[in-house]
Each structure stands twice: as structure tokens, then as C-alpha cells.
Amino acid sequence: NEIYEEMDPLLIRIDEQQRRLLLQNRELAEAENMRRDFSSNVSHEMKTPLQVISGYAELMKNDMVQPDDRQKFAALIYEEAQAMRSLINDVLTLSRLDESAFGDDPVLIDLHAVAGRVAGRLASFAAEQGVEVRVEGSAAHIAGSETLAEEMLYNLIENGIRYNHEGGSVAMLVGRETEPCVLSEGEDPVECVCVRVSDTGPGIPEELRDKVFERFFRVDKSRSKETGGTGLGLAIVKHAVLYHHGTIKVEGAEGEGTTFVLRFPAA
Ligand code: ADP
């Protein structure tokens, strides 16, 4: 009996360790599955533009294209090459994010200034689409990576322009919140900075508002392809938000545009 009494806590400890190992194994297996899915999705997404490029290039090489159509074919090849370039860039950004390769030394970033810069970079695209982009609010500082913060706002504004209509608009409102906010459950409220990106596009159905942050998830596949989407933009945004210890959610009544609301601890 004494031996049993001594062994009891030991057995409980072994049990606990075994349970933990099982959980770790399950997590590893899930991570491995996700990695495999991602690789096969990337290969699939690469195949389409490559097929178009090699098909058209072959026709041109074999002199099977009328002189009048040459420019059109070259433009199609260029477009598909651009799509591949965007996809590769997004995959690289995601893998840097997965490896937390954005540096451990956070710098002070003014999100209002970043929003202004991004709006400037997207001005000609917005004009092409007939969409007005406005940046409102005032200086709002957070700590983190400037490159990543710029990429994050770029993807959001770019989507706001792409999923919109001629004569529509994208409004960014950046500023410090007047009340402290809770950024993770169970923690104390902190001073925070809020970014709202609202557009006048078709909106995102309520039941898909979590899904749009998954890699390669698209609400409207043809629209995404047509406008040069990679399906990775919002996955990058979500990662970038988490990297900055922030939160993101989607608001807006269906059919009346989309608003992305982001909150970060103020610096
Ligand atoms: P994509 O490159 O296809 O735009 P994202 O990851 O950026 O990929 O977005 C995922 C999907 O979410 C898009 O395909 C689109 O259907 C939807 N979406 C993203 N932003 C908006 C928006 N501002 N308005 C409406 N739908 C959007």
C-alpha cells in the first residue's frame, strides 16, 4: 500500500506528460497539414498564370498571331506575369511573418502618416478605378515595424478600391481612442489607437467575415482574379495586426460597404 501511495503522484505526473505530448503531436500534425495545404494552393495558383503565359508565348513564337493582335497578346502575358509577381511577393511576406522575421526592435510609427503615404502610393490606381480615397484623423503612434504597418494599410486600402464601384470612395480614419480599450480578453484596458477603413463596395456577408482572413479564401473568385487579387492580402493583414498586438474586425451592413476596424496599443 505504501508503494502505491508513493507511486500515485508519479503516475499522475506521467499521465499529465503523456497528455501534453499527445496535444503537442496533434498541434504539430495540424501545422504540418496547414503547411501542405498552403504549398499545394500556391502551386495551384501559380499554374494558371503560367499556363496562360506559356500558351500565348508559344503562339507568338510559332508566328501564329496576327500582327494586329500581337500587342494584345503581349499585354495578356504581362498581366499574368504581374499576377505571379504579386503572388510570390505575398507568399514571401507571409513566410517572413511566420518566421517572425520583421525584427525584434520595434520603432515608433505614426499610423496617420503611414495611411497618408499609402493613399499617395495608391492614388493613380484609385483614379483609374474612379474611386476617391480620403485620409482623416490625426497623428496616432504605435510601436512595431514600419514596413509591415505600411503593407497592412496598403492591402486594406487596395481592397477598398478594388471591391468598389466607379464614383465610390474609401475613407480612412486614424486616431487615438478617447477611452481605454480591452485588446485581449481578461486583460486590463489600455490606451489605444484606432484605424477604420470604410468603403462603398458590396460589403462582406456576415457569415464570411471570419473566413476572409484565411489564406486563399475569396468571396467572389472571379472578381478577385479579375482585379489582380492573390487571395493572401487579408491573411497578411491579420498577421500584421497580431504582430502589433492589435485586433481587427469587420463591420458594415450587408450591401452597404465594408468597414475594417483595427485597434492597437498606443505608444
Ligand atoms: P484578394 O487578393 O482576393 O482580394 P484578400 O485576402 O485581400 O484576397 O481578400 C479575401 C476576399 O475577401 C476577397 O477575395 C474578397 O472577396 C473579400 N474582400 C476583401 N476586402 C473586401 C472589401 N473591402 N469589400 C468586399 N469584399 C472584400
Short mmCIF file of C-alpha atoms and ligand atoms in Angstrom, two decimals:
data_model
loop_
_atom_site.label_atom_id
_atom_site.label_comp_id
_atom_site.label_asym_id
_atom_site.label_seq_id
_atom_site.Cartn_x
_atom_site.Cartn_y
_atom_site.Cartn_z
CA ASN A 1 0.00 0.00 0.00
CA GLU A 2 2.81 2.39 0.86
CA ILE A 3 4.39 1.78 -2.52
CA TYR A 4 1.10 2.54 -4.24
CA GLU A 5 0.74 5.75 -2.29
CA GLU A 6 4.21 6.84 -3.34
CA MET A 7 3.61 5.87 -6.95
CA ASP A 8 0.29 7.65 -7.24
CA PRO A 9 1.60 11.21 -7.74
CA LEU A 10 4.25 9.82 -10.09
CA LEU A 11 1.61 8.12 -12.23
CA ILE A 12 -0.45 11.29 -12.30
CA ARG A 13 2.63 13.22 -13.49
CA ILE A 14 3.34 10.68 -16.25
CA ASP A 15 -0.30 10.81 -17.28
CA GLU A 16 -0.15 14.60 -17.48
CA GLN A 17 3.08 14.49 -19.51
CA GLN A 18 1.60 11.97 -21.90
CA ARG A 19 -1.49 14.13 -22.37
CA ARG A 20 0.71 17.15 -23.10
CA LEU A 21 2.79 15.19 -25.62
CA LEU A 22 -0.36 13.99 -27.34
CA LEU A 23 -1.61 17.57 -27.61
CA GLN A 24 1.76 18.73 -28.93
CA ASN A 25 1.70 15.94 -31.53
CA ARG A 26 -1.78 16.92 -32.60
CA GLU A 27 -0.74 20.57 -32.96
CA LEU A 28 2.33 19.56 -34.96
CA ALA A 29 0.20 17.39 -37.24
CA GLU A 30 -2.26 20.25 -37.76
CA ALA A 31 0.57 22.68 -38.54
CA GLU A 32 2.04 20.18 -41.00
CA ASN A 33 -1.35 19.77 -42.69
CA MET A 34 -1.75 23.52 -42.99
CA ARG A 35 1.74 23.83 -44.46
CA ARG A 36 0.97 21.09 -47.00
CA ASP A 37 -2.39 22.69 -47.96
CA PHE A 38 -0.69 26.05 -48.36
CA SER A 39 2.07 24.67 -50.64
CA SER A 40 -0.44 22.88 -52.82
CA ASN A 41 -2.63 26.02 -53.01
CA VAL A 42 0.37 28.14 -54.01
CA SER A 43 1.36 25.65 -56.74
CA HIS A 44 -2.21 25.61 -57.99
CA GLU A 45 -2.41 29.43 -58.03
CA MET A 46 0.90 29.60 -59.94
CA LYS A 47 -0.18 27.09 -62.56
CA THR A 48 -2.96 29.21 -64.05
CA PRO A 49 -0.86 32.27 -64.96
CA LEU A 50 2.00 30.03 -66.13
CA GLN A 51 -0.32 28.13 -68.44
CA VAL A 52 -1.62 31.38 -69.94
CA ILE A 53 1.90 32.78 -70.32
CA SER A 54 3.33 29.69 -71.98
CA GLY A 55 0.25 29.23 -74.20
CA TYR A 56 0.35 32.77 -75.60
CA ALA A 57 4.16 32.83 -75.82
CA GLU A 58 4.10 29.60 -77.80
CA LEU A 59 1.57 31.01 -80.27
CA MET A 60 3.75 34.11 -80.73
CA LYS A 61 6.92 32.03 -81.05
CA ASN A 62 5.32 29.93 -83.79
CA ASP A 63 4.21 33.06 -85.62
CA MET A 64 0.56 32.11 -85.20
CA VAL A 65 -0.60 35.55 -84.07
CA GLN A 66 -1.85 38.20 -86.49
CA PRO A 67 0.35 41.34 -86.37
CA ASP A 68 -2.71 43.32 -85.18
CA ASP A 69 -3.15 41.00 -82.20
CA ARG A 70 0.48 40.95 -81.06
CA GLN A 71 0.15 43.84 -78.68
CA LYS A 72 -2.98 42.33 -77.11
CA PHE A 73 -1.19 39.02 -76.54
CA ALA A 74 1.89 40.72 -75.09
CA ALA A 75 -0.39 42.67 -72.73
CA LEU A 76 -2.06 39.44 -71.56
CA ILE A 77 1.32 37.82 -70.93
CA TYR A 78 2.45 40.91 -69.00
CA GLU A 79 -0.72 40.87 -66.87
CA GLU A 80 -0.27 37.22 -65.92
CA ALA A 81 3.41 37.80 -65.12
CA GLN A 82 2.34 40.66 -62.82
CA ALA A 83 -0.16 38.33 -61.11
CA MET A 84 2.63 35.82 -60.49
CA ARG A 85 4.88 38.55 -59.14
CA SER A 86 2.18 39.69 -56.65
CA LEU A 87 1.60 36.11 -55.54
CA ILE A 88 5.32 35.49 -54.97
CA ASN A 89 5.66 38.76 -53.03
CA ASP A 90 2.69 37.87 -50.81
CA VAL A 91 3.99 34.34 -50.18
CA LEU A 92 7.38 35.79 -49.21
CA THR A 93 5.77 38.31 -46.85
CA LEU A 94 3.73 35.55 -45.20
CA SER A 95 6.74 33.29 -44.76
CA ARG A 96 8.71 36.18 -43.20
CA LEU A 97 5.74 36.72 -40.88
CA ASP A 98 5.62 33.02 -39.99
CA GLU A 99 9.29 33.16 -39.08
CA SER A 100 8.77 36.45 -37.18
CA ALA A 101 11.48 37.95 -39.37
CA PHE A 102 10.32 41.54 -39.05
CA GLY A 103 12.84 42.37 -36.36
CA ASP A 104 12.54 42.43 -32.60
CA ASP A 105 13.31 46.11 -32.24
CA PRO A 106 10.03 47.95 -32.53
CA VAL A 107 10.17 51.53 -33.77
CA LEU A 108 7.69 54.35 -33.21
CA ILE A 109 5.21 54.56 -36.10
CA ASP A 110 2.62 57.24 -36.81
CA LEU A 111 -0.25 55.30 -38.44
CA HIS A 112 -1.83 58.52 -39.71
CA ALA A 113 1.35 59.36 -41.63
CA VAL A 114 1.59 55.77 -42.91
CA ALA A 115 -2.04 55.94 -44.12
CA GLY A 116 -1.27 59.19 -45.98
CA ARG A 117 1.77 57.62 -47.67
CA VAL A 118 -0.18 54.52 -48.69
CA ALA A 119 -3.03 56.65 -50.09
CA GLY A 120 -0.39 58.52 -52.15
CA ARG A 121 1.08 55.26 -53.48
CA LEU A 122 -2.40 54.09 -54.49
CA ALA A 123 -3.57 57.42 -55.94
CA SER A 124 -3.15 56.51 -59.61
CA PHE A 125 -4.85 53.12 -59.13
CA ALA A 126 -7.74 54.85 -57.34
CA ALA A 127 -8.05 57.40 -60.16
CA GLU A 128 -8.05 54.59 -62.73
CA GLN A 129 -10.94 52.89 -60.89
CA GLY A 130 -12.80 56.19 -60.36
CA VAL A 131 -12.67 55.79 -56.56
CA GLU A 132 -11.90 58.64 -54.16
CA VAL A 133 -9.52 57.91 -51.25
CA ARG A 134 -9.60 60.10 -48.12
CA VAL A 135 -7.42 60.00 -45.01
CA GLU A 136 -8.88 61.69 -41.93
CA GLY A 137 -7.95 61.98 -38.25
CA SER A 138 -4.68 62.90 -36.58
CA ALA A 139 -1.26 61.56 -35.55
CA ALA A 140 -1.53 58.19 -33.75
CA HIS A 141 1.59 56.33 -32.67
CA ILE A 142 2.13 52.63 -32.14
CA ALA A 143 5.32 50.56 -31.72
CA GLY A 144 6.26 48.00 -34.34
CA SER A 145 7.53 47.51 -37.87
CA GLU A 146 7.07 50.39 -40.32
CA THR A 147 7.32 48.08 -43.38
CA LEU A 148 4.69 45.76 -42.03
CA ALA A 149 2.34 48.56 -40.93
CA GLU A 150 2.58 50.03 -44.43
CA GLU A 151 1.87 46.64 -46.04
CA MET A 152 -1.13 46.19 -43.72
CA LEU A 153 -2.77 49.52 -44.59
CA TYR A 154 -1.82 49.13 -48.27
CA ASN A 155 -3.73 45.83 -48.50
CA LEU A 156 -6.80 47.29 -46.79
CA ILE A 157 -6.97 50.44 -48.94
CA GLU A 158 -6.19 48.49 -52.10
CA ASN A 159 -9.09 46.11 -51.34
CA GLY A 160 -11.35 49.07 -50.58
CA ILE A 161 -10.58 50.43 -54.05
CA ARG A 162 -10.81 47.07 -55.85
CA TYR A 163 -14.08 45.95 -54.28
CA ASN A 164 -15.88 49.17 -55.06
CA HIS A 165 -17.59 50.91 -57.98
CA GLU A 166 -16.90 53.95 -60.11
CA GLY A 167 -17.77 57.08 -58.16
CA GLY A 168 -17.31 55.23 -54.84
CA SER A 169 -14.91 56.09 -52.04
CA VAL A 170 -12.58 54.69 -49.40
CA ALA A 171 -12.26 56.64 -46.14
CA MET A 172 -9.55 56.01 -43.56
CA LEU A 173 -9.99 57.43 -40.12
CA VAL A 174 -6.95 57.21 -37.82
CA GLY A 175 -6.68 58.48 -34.26
CA ARG A 176 -6.28 57.81 -30.55
CA GLU A 177 -9.36 56.44 -28.78
CA THR A 178 -10.74 58.67 -26.03
CA GLU A 179 -11.49 55.69 -23.78
CA PRO A 180 -9.01 52.89 -22.95
CA CYS A 181 -9.90 49.60 -24.63
CA VAL A 182 -9.52 45.89 -23.90
CA LEU A 183 -7.35 44.31 -26.61
CA SER A 184 -7.20 40.78 -25.26
CA GLU A 185 -9.78 39.02 -23.16
CA GLY A 186 -9.17 39.10 -19.45
CA GLU A 187 -6.58 41.87 -19.64
CA ASP A 188 -6.81 45.43 -18.36
CA PRO A 189 -7.94 48.18 -20.72
CA VAL A 190 -5.08 50.15 -22.32
CA GLU A 191 -4.73 53.44 -24.19
CA CYS A 192 -5.21 52.61 -27.83
CA VAL A 193 -5.11 53.76 -31.42
CA CYS A 194 -7.95 53.01 -33.84
CA VAL A 195 -7.90 52.75 -37.63
CA ARG A 196 -11.18 52.50 -39.56
CA VAL A 197 -11.13 51.72 -43.27
CA SER A 198 -14.58 52.10 -44.84
CA ASP A 199 -15.54 51.61 -48.46
CA THR A 200 -18.68 51.92 -50.54
CA GLY A 201 -18.34 48.46 -52.13
CA PRO A 202 -20.64 45.40 -52.00
CA GLY A 203 -19.80 44.52 -48.38
CA ILE A 204 -18.89 41.09 -46.98
CA PRO A 205 -21.70 38.69 -45.95
CA GLU A 206 -21.90 38.36 -42.17
CA GLU A 207 -21.19 34.61 -42.11
CA LEU A 208 -17.97 35.03 -44.14
CA ARG A 209 -16.43 37.82 -42.06
CA ASP A 210 -14.05 35.48 -40.23
CA LYS A 211 -13.25 33.41 -43.28
CA VAL A 212 -11.90 36.29 -45.39
CA PHE A 213 -8.73 36.29 -43.26
CA GLU A 214 -7.90 32.71 -44.27
CA ARG A 215 -5.24 32.16 -46.90
CA PHE A 216 -6.72 31.95 -50.42
CA PHE A 217 -10.32 32.39 -49.28
CA ARG A 218 -12.29 34.58 -51.69
CA VAL A 219 -15.94 35.64 -51.53
CA ASP A 220 -16.08 36.18 -55.27
CA LYS A 221 -13.34 34.25 -57.03
CA SER A 222 -13.75 35.79 -60.47
CA ARG A 223 -13.81 39.36 -59.14
CA SER A 224 -10.66 38.74 -57.12
CA LYS A 225 -8.78 37.30 -60.13
CA GLU A 226 -10.06 39.98 -62.48
CA THR A 227 -8.77 42.76 -60.23
CA GLY A 228 -5.38 41.15 -59.63
CA GLY A 229 -6.07 39.64 -56.19
CA THR A 230 -3.80 36.94 -54.77
CA GLY A 231 -6.19 35.76 -52.04
CA LEU A 232 -3.47 36.43 -49.45
CA GLY A 233 -3.97 40.15 -48.72
CA LEU A 234 -6.18 39.83 -45.65
CA ALA A 235 -4.17 36.88 -44.27
CA ILE A 236 -1.17 39.22 -44.30
CA VAL A 237 -3.25 41.98 -42.69
CA LYS A 238 -4.37 39.66 -39.88
CA HIS A 239 -0.79 38.52 -39.20
CA ALA A 240 0.43 42.12 -39.23
CA VAL A 241 -2.29 43.11 -36.75
CA LEU A 242 -1.33 40.27 -34.38
CA TYR A 243 2.36 41.18 -34.76
CA HIS A 244 1.43 44.64 -33.44
CA HIS A 245 -0.62 43.15 -30.57
CA GLY A 246 -3.81 44.55 -32.08
CA THR A 247 -7.32 43.41 -33.02
CA ILE A 248 -9.26 43.54 -36.28
CA LYS A 249 -12.93 43.11 -37.08
CA VAL A 250 -15.28 43.61 -40.00
CA GLU A 251 -18.35 45.82 -39.72
CA GLY A 252 -20.97 47.21 -42.08
CA ALA A 253 -24.48 46.24 -43.10
CA GLU A 254 -24.55 43.77 -46.00
CA GLY A 255 -24.68 45.50 -49.36
CA GLU A 256 -23.68 48.82 -47.84
CA GLY A 257 -19.91 48.68 -47.94
CA THR A 258 -17.31 47.25 -45.59
CA THR A 259 -15.57 48.77 -42.58
CA PHE A 260 -12.43 47.19 -41.15
CA VAL A 261 -11.83 48.33 -37.56
CA LEU A 262 -8.30 47.90 -36.21
CA ARG A 263 -7.10 48.69 -32.67
CA PHE A 264 -3.54 48.74 -31.30
CA PRO A 265 -1.93 49.62 -28.01
CA ALA A 266 -0.86 53.29 -28.25
CA ALA A 267 2.84 54.10 -27.88
P1 ADP B 1 -7.88 39.09 -52.68
O1 ADP B 1 -6.49 39.16 -53.18
O2 ADP B 1 -8.72 38.08 -53.35
O3 ADP B 1 -8.51 40.43 -52.58
P2 ADP B 1 -7.84 39.18 -49.80
O4 ADP B 1 -7.23 38.23 -48.81
O5 ADP B 1 -7.32 40.57 -49.81
O6 ADP B 1 -7.69 38.49 -51.20
O7 ADP B 1 -9.40 39.21 -49.53
C1 ADP B 1 -10.11 37.99 -49.43
C2 ADP B 1 -11.51 38.14 -50.02
O8 ADP B 1 -12.29 39.00 -49.16
C3 ADP B 1 -11.53 38.81 -51.39
O9 ADP B 1 -11.38 37.88 -52.42
C4 ADP B 1 -12.91 39.47 -51.40
O10 ADP B 1 -13.88 38.54 -51.82
C5 ADP B 1 -13.17 39.81 -49.94
N1 ADP B 1 -12.86 41.23 -49.62
C6 ADP B 1 -11.71 41.73 -49.14
N2 ADP B 1 -11.79 43.05 -48.93
C7 ADP B 1 -13.03 43.42 -49.30
C8 ADP B 1 -13.75 44.66 -49.31
N3 ADP B 1 -13.19 45.81 -48.92
N4 ADP B 1 -15.04 44.64 -49.75
C9 ADP B 1 -15.63 43.48 -50.15
N5 ADP B 1 -15.01 42.29 -50.15
C10 ADP B 1 -13.73 42.25 -49.74
#
